[in-house]
């Protein structure tokens, strides 16, 4: 074992990148790394979310906890969350969680004075820090007509009802509460490898080919209108549902197609809540992952570390 | 704002009864001369008012007005508010009124010597719904006796005497009438009910009367009067003749006024009895809905009130009589003022109060029993746990409390007669199974009001029915012309009155004609007339044409397809009595094996009409194993849902509330029809069926922690505490106690406001004070502290200002007498909470599993909210749950709600074609899923959240509507390390509330013994229980005679500054007067208690002590 290196050099190829959406390939690594990345993106990349609500006046129909819970779930822009402190180990405020290093204060003050129902939205949350604000979902291009209705509705007020509160947002991770998770969805798929047995395929009639192609719920295969040959249109549309394999079996042609999942190649889809840009989410995740590994490395020589990590510790020492 | 109206919500808050003043005019008239009628108004006290009834402020109020009255927008009423609690009447099944039922019961034999087990019973009901039952028993010698109850005792009279006493008649006429049902030429024919024995029996009946030498009507009346004078109240001084008339009027066939009608009915009953004896007809089943009707609130209250008023009048009469007898100067019988003065001595206001008590307790306080089977259990509290539970209280029908204790189970049986009226699914399992039924969604009950809300004139209705009947060939019973019976002619009974006879050849035509008139709006025939045509049969039910118009009958709508289709109105209301003899087609495709021999005249509107509202809400219930649907009906009623919209104005003791309910994606047509969206009861959860981590074994289920974080199944319990200072102390020092905060007790200022009540929005932890009370007379402060184990939030504080309106000056100094403090418990899902789908699949949350460890789909990235074990399906066969999952998946992809009405396949669409006949449901959903790129069968490939590798099986995943049940660990857990003990035995006390322990009982002990776990046993039953070290005197062997001797303190020895030396404990036996031979022995404390108890009975217990080794 000694001297043998497990080191690999994973490659990332970005396919698509939007503010809240990213799609990329991760190659030359294995499922453990891919899954670790997924797990960290969902649960351990820090963001800022409202954690403490002091309600001064609440005469709305929703009770205090309900409103506090709703406020907590509003995604806040957390670009600087990585550099913020967790309030539990903030020295400036003794873990009080109310200082500028670990918290951001919000104010909300709304009262309905007309007969029309007033929607209190995330737009009404006034932040003390311009870097931490409720996420703006308004896509100006798409939602131009409905001008005022853009934020996330917190509560609706009728005439005379009032909501006044102070909220404190803190840094946290999704493991503790889902409101700190920056990811709406993170998933990866194994890149499929599809081999069509051309010889067998040639023996099929056009009807049979059509039926076979149709058997897949997603459009993976198609028939070339010119040559009449079955071709793979979209490899990645394959969902590993084995429908085509079953169909081939049912047609009495087992082995018509062979599909494998590549063990070292993954296609990631990342959707962000808007708290962090999707690209940043991936980078932060790698950063967090590195920190976690550092934590392991720092305790390398201790006996406890060997107890805890065993072979992994040795592996890390060996590099 | 103070208004004069007392509104229901105020009653709920103030814990008072919603009632109004009952005033009644009492009419006075002197019999002599033509003295005028004088009316005097009397106050009969406060009478409870049903919500939304004619006397209710909410009557005819629309949603807007209801909201302004702080009620639900969809308030239905129908219940009472008594002491702030909502109570509903529990409807009870009664025997069908005015229908002679033949019965066979062993208990009839025990009436007297010579009685058989056969009788014909009729429950006669007057116009005001008060009833008297009459039984006609058959005697072994061929005669019959008429039995009726007077003041808790049954009196039996020979029928002959009654027949003769009723009308002026002769033996020949009675004989002719009795034997009219027998015709020699028909003996073996279908539908013949008589036999040659009828004549013999008629002779015996007449001979009996003659043997008593009673020949004329007058003699019979004298005979009856003589025997009944002692028992007839208030008629002691009247002549025999008058007494006999009263007996006949008040106890025999009371639904009829005319003696000729009574005579005819008795003749009919005797004929039916003879037919039962001759086995030409079968006994009627009293447990079948065919022979039953329902007891309603209003009717019971009417009957109860009538009795109370009669009592009052009787008392008044007695008092006046006493005054007259006294012949005092101060009383003048001819002065109304005097009479009124006497009458006012009887407390009239108690009458309203007695009705209120009846509704409060559900208990009838009555001498006569009101001809009802049970005395208690008529009302129950209407719990607003969720809408479905509340609704079910109004649809529930109980068979009667007397049947609950019965060991026979025949009454609980589901009989085919109840089809369409009582739901076969919606009955609880366990103790009340089959006794507590629920009406189907289509079923209703007839009332005194017609569909336009106008009071019915029954005499008019009966007249028009009679004229129709005569029009179609009925021969009226007066004048008596018909001397014939079945099968040639059939008797026609209209509301228990023999109105005539109709040739059996004409009946069918007549029935069809009546049904046509029923449906048509123009005729005077009511649409809920029950045309009970019992056809001729070979020894079946006694034939005849029985018509019923009277109120509390079940009816349900069906389509009459024998009518020409161009008539738009073809929905007919039918009753359970007639439905047995009708041909009703159910659109299930089959004809029930009837092979066109009996063409259907009617058709069910929809097959789901056989189900109750709650049962109708189960999606695809036709695909489930039937007991699962029953479980769902029960669980739907224990679900935490959106309980009330006016929750702010409520002061219910406990209310469960779901924070973010959803509308189900898969729903039945009933869901839309009943607007359940106003009160939803669950959440659409993404459910994966898979065995993951083992935490989903045995009906446990795994919840996704992140889903719970985001608000899945979050809920609250609202709990109101009412502090009433006026009742807590006695009335004398009323107003001396008030809510006030002690200025000096600074520690409570954080949780209690200056008015002595808590701040709204304040969190209160267990043991903290939440309200402060000051007692003026004793100058004492008292704080009420929170019990329980969880922190609560003050949701609302309401004080009652109205109650002490008369003490205006008190208002100024803010002395409030009553406060409602509503607390809010947050109840978010935790391990141990109970959940259920809509298919009787309940489970307990075993873990809140981290989102990242949940399996995920590589295509959508979706993680399930909930994981259940696949073993939940094979034995339970809840196929509908799988269908729901697949349908909801398709529905959410399409963005459409899915219709899951059961039996939808067998129902024709409006255009006549059946819905997608060739395709099965699954095929339909499969195609949808496939078109959206999902697997045809609803399965997906998932990846382990922990390893990121593929789970090597296909996993069934989709949205299922999940309900959160009200059973939560927070209310149930019981732990104790140490705590309170019982005073006598020093063992831990029981009871969760008091911090007691869980009993380690005999069976547990046996198990320990069987395992040889002696140390554990010793620990449980001794060390952790009532461990005690006793001093035993080894000389006399007693443990009771030993006492401590307190060493005398000698002042001399005391040296200042030094603590006194601890005196050695000295134990002495009082019996032996010595401290020698004292030993300490460890024993359970109860042992000492036993010794003491035995000593009290003069039994001495002696302990012989020895060393362990020497034993």
Coordinates of C-alpha atoms in Angstrom, one line a residue, chain B residues 159-514:
Chain B
X159 CA -108.9 -7.7 22.2
X160 CA -112.6 -8.6 22.1
X161 CA -113.4 -6.2 24.9
X162 CA -111.4 -3.4 23.3
X163 CA -113.0 -4.0 19.9
X164 CA -116.5 -3.9 21.5
X165 CA -115.7 -0.9 23.6
X166 CA -114.5 1.1 20.7
X167 CA -117.6 1.1 18.5
X168 CA -121.2 -0.1 18.7
X169 CA -121.0 -3.4 17.0
X170 CA -122.1 -6.9 17.4
X171 CA -120.4 -10.3 17.5
X172 CA -121.4 -11.0 14.0
X173 CA -119.8 -7.9 12.6
X174 CA -116.6 -8.5 14.5
X175 CA -116.6 -12.1 13.3
X176 CA -117.1 -11.1 9.7
X177 CA -114.4 -8.5 9.9
X178 CA -111.9 -10.9 11.5
X179 CA -112.5 -13.7 9.0
X180 CA -112.7 -11.4 5.9
X181 CA -109.1 -12.2 5.2
X182 CA -110.0 -15.9 4.6
X183 CA -111.6 -17.0 1.5
X184 CA -111.9 -20.7 0.8
X185 CA -111.2 -20.4 -2.9
X186 CA -107.9 -18.7 -2.4
X187 CA -106.4 -21.1 0.2
X188 CA -103.5 -22.3 -1.8
X189 CA -103.1 -19.3 -3.9
X190 CA -100.2 -16.9 -3.9
X191 CA -100.7 -14.2 -1.3
X192 CA -103.4 -15.9 0.7
X193 CA -103.0 -15.0 4.3
X194 CA -106.0 -16.6 6.1
X195 CA -106.6 -20.2 7.0
X196 CA -109.7 -21.9 8.2
X197 CA -108.4 -21.5 11.8
X198 CA -109.2 -17.8 11.6
X199 CA -112.8 -18.5 12.2
X200 CA -112.1 -20.6 15.2
X201 CA -109.9 -18.0 16.7
X202 CA -112.5 -15.3 16.1
X203 CA -115.0 -17.4 18.0
X204 CA -112.6 -17.8 20.9
X205 CA -112.1 -14.1 21.0
X206 CA -115.8 -13.4 21.1
X207 CA -116.4 -16.2 23.6
X208 CA -114.0 -14.6 26.0
X209 CA -116.0 -11.5 26.0
X210 CA -119.2 -13.3 26.4
X211 CA -117.8 -15.3 29.3
X212 CA -117.3 -12.1 31.1
X213 CA -120.9 -11.4 30.4
X214 CA -120.1 -8.2 28.5
X215 CA -122.5 -7.8 25.6
X216 CA -122.8 -4.2 24.8
X217 CA -120.4 -1.4 24.2
X218 CA -121.5 0.2 27.5
X219 CA -120.8 -2.9 29.4
X220 CA -117.3 -3.1 27.9
X221 CA -116.6 0.5 28.8
X222 CA -117.8 -0.1 32.3
X223 CA -115.5 -3.1 32.6
X224 CA -112.5 -1.2 31.3
X225 CA -113.2 1.8 33.5
X226 CA -113.6 -0.2 36.6
X227 CA -110.2 -1.8 36.2
X228 CA -108.3 1.3 35.1
X229 CA -109.8 3.9 37.5
X230 CA -107.0 3.5 40.1
X231 CA -104.2 4.0 37.6
X232 CA -105.6 6.9 35.6
X233 CA -104.3 10.1 37.1
X234 CA -106.9 12.8 37.8
X235 CA -109.8 10.6 36.8
X236 CA -110.4 9.0 40.2
X237 CA -113.7 10.7 40.7
X238 CA -115.0 10.3 37.1
X239 CA -117.4 7.6 36.1
X240 CA -116.2 4.3 34.7
X241 CA -117.5 5.3 31.3
X242 CA -115.3 8.4 31.2
X243 CA -112.3 6.6 32.4
X244 CA -112.7 3.9 29.8
X245 CA -113.0 6.5 27.1
X246 CA -109.8 8.1 28.3
X247 CA -108.0 4.8 28.3
X248 CA -109.0 4.2 24.7
X249 CA -108.1 7.7 23.7
X250 CA -104.8 8.0 25.5
X251 CA -103.4 4.5 25.2
X252 CA -104.9 2.6 22.3
X253 CA -103.9 3.5 18.7
X254 CA -103.3 7.1 19.7
X255 CA -102.4 8.2 16.2
X256 CA -106.0 7.9 15.3
X257 CA -108.8 10.1 16.6
X258 CA -111.7 8.2 15.3
X259 CA -112.9 5.0 17.1
X260 CA -113.9 3.4 13.9
X261 CA -110.4 3.8 12.5
X262 CA -109.0 2.3 15.7
X263 CA -111.4 -0.6 15.3
X264 CA -110.4 -1.2 11.7
X265 CA -106.7 -1.0 12.6
X266 CA -107.1 -3.5 15.4
X267 CA -109.0 -5.9 13.1
X268 CA -106.1 -5.5 10.6
X269 CA -103.6 -6.2 13.4
X270 CA -105.4 -9.3 14.5
X271 CA -105.5 -10.6 10.9
X272 CA -101.8 -9.9 10.6
X273 CA -101.2 -11.7 13.9
X274 CA -103.2 -14.8 12.8
X275 CA -101.3 -14.8 9.5
X276 CA -98.1 -14.8 11.5
X277 CA -99.3 -17.8 13.5
X278 CA -100.4 -19.6 10.4
X279 CA -97.1 -18.9 8.8
X280 CA -98.6 -17.3 5.8
X281 CA -96.4 -14.3 6.5
X282 CA -93.0 -13.9 8.1
X283 CA -92.2 -11.8 11.1
X284 CA -90.8 -8.3 10.4
X285 CA -87.2 -7.8 11.3
X286 CA -87.0 -5.0 13.9
X287 CA -83.3 -4.6 13.2
X288 CA -83.8 -3.9 9.5
X289 CA -83.9 -0.3 8.4
X290 CA -87.1 -1.2 6.5
X291 CA -89.0 -1.0 9.8
X292 CA -87.2 1.9 11.3
X293 CA -87.1 5.6 11.4
X294 CA -85.1 8.2 13.2
X295 CA -85.5 10.3 16.3
X296 CA -84.7 14.0 15.8
X297 CA -83.7 16.8 18.2
X298 CA -86.8 18.8 17.7
X299 CA -89.2 15.9 18.1
X300 CA -87.5 14.8 21.4
X301 CA -87.6 18.3 22.7
X302 CA -91.2 18.7 21.8
X303 CA -92.2 15.4 23.5
X304 CA -90.1 16.3 26.5
X305 CA -91.5 19.8 26.8
X306 CA -95.0 18.5 26.4
X307 CA -94.5 16.1 29.3
X308 CA -93.0 18.9 31.5
X309 CA -95.9 21.2 30.6
X310 CA -98.4 18.5 31.4
X311 CA -96.7 17.9 34.7
X312 CA -97.0 21.6 35.4
X313 CA -100.7 21.7 34.6
X314 CA -101.3 18.6 36.7
X315 CA -99.6 20.3 39.6
X316 CA -101.6 23.4 39.0
X317 CA -104.8 21.5 39.0
X318 CA -103.9 19.7 42.2
X319 CA -103.1 23.0 43.9
X320 CA -106.3 24.6 42.8
X321 CA -108.2 21.6 43.8
X322 CA -106.6 21.8 47.2
X323 CA -107.5 25.4 47.5
X324 CA -111.1 24.6 46.6
X325 CA -111.2 21.8 49.2
X326 CA -109.9 24.1 51.9
X327 CA -112.8 26.4 51.1
X328 CA -110.8 29.3 52.4
X329 CA -112.2 32.8 52.1
X330 CA -109.2 34.2 50.4
X331 CA -109.6 32.0 47.4
X332 CA -112.3 32.5 44.8
X333 CA -112.4 29.9 42.1
X334 CA -114.2 32.3 39.8
X335 CA -111.5 34.9 40.1
X336 CA -108.8 34.5 37.5
X337 CA -106.4 36.6 39.5
X338 CA -106.7 34.1 42.4
X339 CA -106.1 31.2 40.2
X340 CA -103.2 32.8 38.6
X341 CA -101.7 33.5 42.0
X342 CA -102.1 29.9 42.9
X343 CA -100.5 28.7 39.7
X344 CA -97.6 31.0 40.1
X345 CA -96.6 29.0 43.2
X346 CA -95.4 26.3 40.9
X347 CA -92.1 27.2 39.5
X348 CA -92.7 27.5 35.8
X349 CA -89.2 28.7 34.9
X350 CA -87.8 25.3 35.7
X351 CA -89.3 24.0 32.5
X352 CA -86.9 25.8 30.3
X353 CA -84.1 24.8 32.6
X354 CA -85.1 21.2 32.5
X355 CA -84.9 21.1 28.7
X356 CA -81.5 22.7 29.0
X357 CA -80.3 20.1 31.5
X358 CA -81.6 17.4 29.2
X359 CA -79.5 18.8 26.3
X360 CA -76.5 19.4 28.6
X361 CA -76.4 15.9 30.0
X362 CA -78.3 14.0 27.3
X363 CA -80.4 12.5 30.1
X364 CA -84.2 12.3 30.2
X365 CA -85.7 12.9 33.6
X366 CA -89.1 11.4 33.2
X367 CA -91.6 9.2 34.8
X368 CA -93.2 7.7 31.8
X369 CA -90.1 7.1 29.8
X370 CA -91.7 8.8 26.8
X371 CA -92.0 5.4 25.0
X372 CA -88.2 5.5 24.3
X373 CA -85.7 2.8 24.8
X374 CA -83.0 4.7 26.5
X375 CA -82.9 7.4 29.2
X376 CA -79.4 8.7 28.6
X377 CA -76.9 9.5 25.9
X378 CA -79.0 11.7 23.7
X379 CA -76.5 14.4 23.2
X380 CA -72.8 14.5 22.7
X381 CA -70.3 17.3 22.5
X382 CA -69.5 18.3 18.9
X383 CA -65.8 18.3 18.7
X384 CA -64.3 20.7 16.1
X385 CA -61.2 18.6 15.7
X386 CA -61.6 19.0 12.0
X387 CA -64.4 19.6 9.6
X388 CA -65.1 16.0 8.8
X389 CA -65.4 15.0 12.4
X390 CA -67.7 17.9 13.0
X391 CA -69.8 17.0 10.0
X392 CA -70.0 13.4 11.0
X393 CA -71.8 14.3 14.3
X394 CA -74.7 15.5 12.3
X395 CA -74.8 12.5 10.0
X396 CA -74.4 9.9 12.7
X397 CA -77.3 7.7 13.7
X398 CA -77.1 5.5 16.7
X399 CA -79.0 2.2 17.0
X400 CA -79.7 2.8 20.7
X401 CA -77.7 2.6 23.9
X402 CA -79.6 -0.5 25.0
X403 CA -78.1 -2.5 22.2
X404 CA -74.5 -1.6 23.1
X405 CA -74.5 -3.9 26.0
X406 CA -76.2 -6.8 24.2
X407 CA -74.1 -9.9 23.7
X408 CA -75.8 -10.8 20.4
X409 CA -74.3 -9.2 17.4
X410 CA -77.3 -9.5 15.1
X411 CA -78.2 -5.8 15.6
X412 CA -74.8 -4.8 14.4
X413 CA -75.1 -6.7 11.1
X414 CA -75.0 -4.8 7.9
X415 CA -78.3 -5.6 6.3
X416 CA -79.1 -5.0 2.6
X417 CA -82.2 -3.0 3.6
X418 CA -80.0 -0.1 4.6
X419 CA -78.5 0.2 1.1
X420 CA -78.4 3.8 0.1
X421 CA -79.4 5.1 3.5
X422 CA -76.7 4.1 5.9
X423 CA -73.1 4.0 4.8
X424 CA -71.6 0.5 5.0
X425 CA -68.1 1.9 5.3
X426 CA -68.4 4.7 7.8
X427 CA -68.9 2.9 11.1
X428 CA -66.2 2.7 13.8
X429 CA -64.6 -0.7 14.5
X430 CA -64.5 -2.0 18.0
X431 CA -67.2 -1.5 20.6
X432 CA -69.8 0.7 18.7
X433 CA -69.3 -1.1 15.4
X434 CA -72.5 -1.4 13.5
X435 CA -74.4 0.5 16.1
X436 CA -73.1 3.9 15.3
X437 CA -73.8 4.4 11.6
X438 CA -73.7 7.4 9.4
X439 CA -76.2 8.5 6.8
X440 CA -75.1 8.4 3.2
X441 CA -74.4 11.6 1.4
X442 CA -77.7 11.4 -0.4
X443 CA -79.8 10.4 2.5
X444 CA -82.1 12.9 4.3
X445 CA -84.9 12.9 6.8
X446 CA -88.4 14.2 6.1
X447 CA -89.7 16.9 8.4
X448 CA -92.7 19.0 9.1
X449 CA -91.4 21.4 6.4
X450 CA -91.6 20.8 2.7
X451 CA -88.8 21.6 0.3
X452 CA -90.0 25.2 0.1
X453 CA -89.6 25.5 3.9
X454 CA -93.4 25.8 4.5
X455 CA -95.1 23.8 7.2
X456 CA -97.0 20.9 5.9
X457 CA -100.7 20.4 6.4
X458 CA -100.9 16.7 6.8
X459 CA -104.6 16.4 6.9
X460 CA -104.8 18.2 3.6
X461 CA -102.1 15.9 2.2
X462 CA -103.9 12.9 3.4
X463 CA -107.2 14.0 1.9
X464 CA -105.6 14.5 -1.5
X465 CA -103.9 11.1 -1.3
X466 CA -107.2 9.6 -0.4
X467 CA -109.0 11.2 -3.3
X468 CA -106.2 10.0 -5.7
X469 CA -106.5 6.5 -4.3
X470 CA -110.3 6.4 -4.7
X471 CA -109.7 7.7 -8.2
X472 CA -107.5 4.7 -9.0
X473 CA -110.0 2.1 -7.7
X474 CA -109.7 1.9 -4.0
X475 CA -112.8 1.2 -2.0
X476 CA -112.9 3.3 1.1
X477 CA -113.3 1.6 4.4
X478 CA -116.3 3.6 5.3
X479 CA -118.9 2.5 4.6
X480 CA -117.8 -1.0 5.2
X481 CA -118.5 -2.9 2.1
X482 CA -115.5 -5.0 1.4
X483 CA -115.6 -8.4 3.0
X484 CA -112.6 -9.9 1.5
X485 CA -108.8 -9.9 2.0
X486 CA -105.6 -10.9 0.2
X487 CA -105.1 -12.1 -2.4
X488 CA -108.2 -10.6 -3.9
X489 CA -107.9 -7.2 -2.3
X490 CA -105.2 -5.5 -0.4
X491 CA -105.7 -3.3 2.6
X492 CA -104.5 0.3 2.2
X493 CA -103.0 1.9 5.2
X494 CA -102.2 5.6 5.2
X495 CA -100.1 6.6 8.2
X496 CA -101.4 3.7 10.2
X497 CA -105.0 4.2 9.3
X498 CA -106.9 1.6 7.3
X499 CA -108.4 3.8 4.6
X500 CA -109.7 1.1 2.4
X501 CA -109.0 -1.8 0.2
X502 CA -107.8 -2.0 -3.4
X503 CA -108.1 -4.9 -5.7
X504 CA -104.8 -6.6 -6.2
X505 CA -105.1 -6.4 -9.9
X506 CA -105.2 -2.6 -9.7
X507 CA -102.5 -2.0 -7.2
X508 CA -99.5 -1.8 -9.5
X509 CA -101.3 0.7 -11.6
X510 CA -102.2 2.7 -8.6
X511 CA -98.6 2.6 -7.3
X512 CA -97.2 3.8 -10.6
X513 CA -99.8 6.6 -10.7
X514 CA -98.9 7.7 -7.2

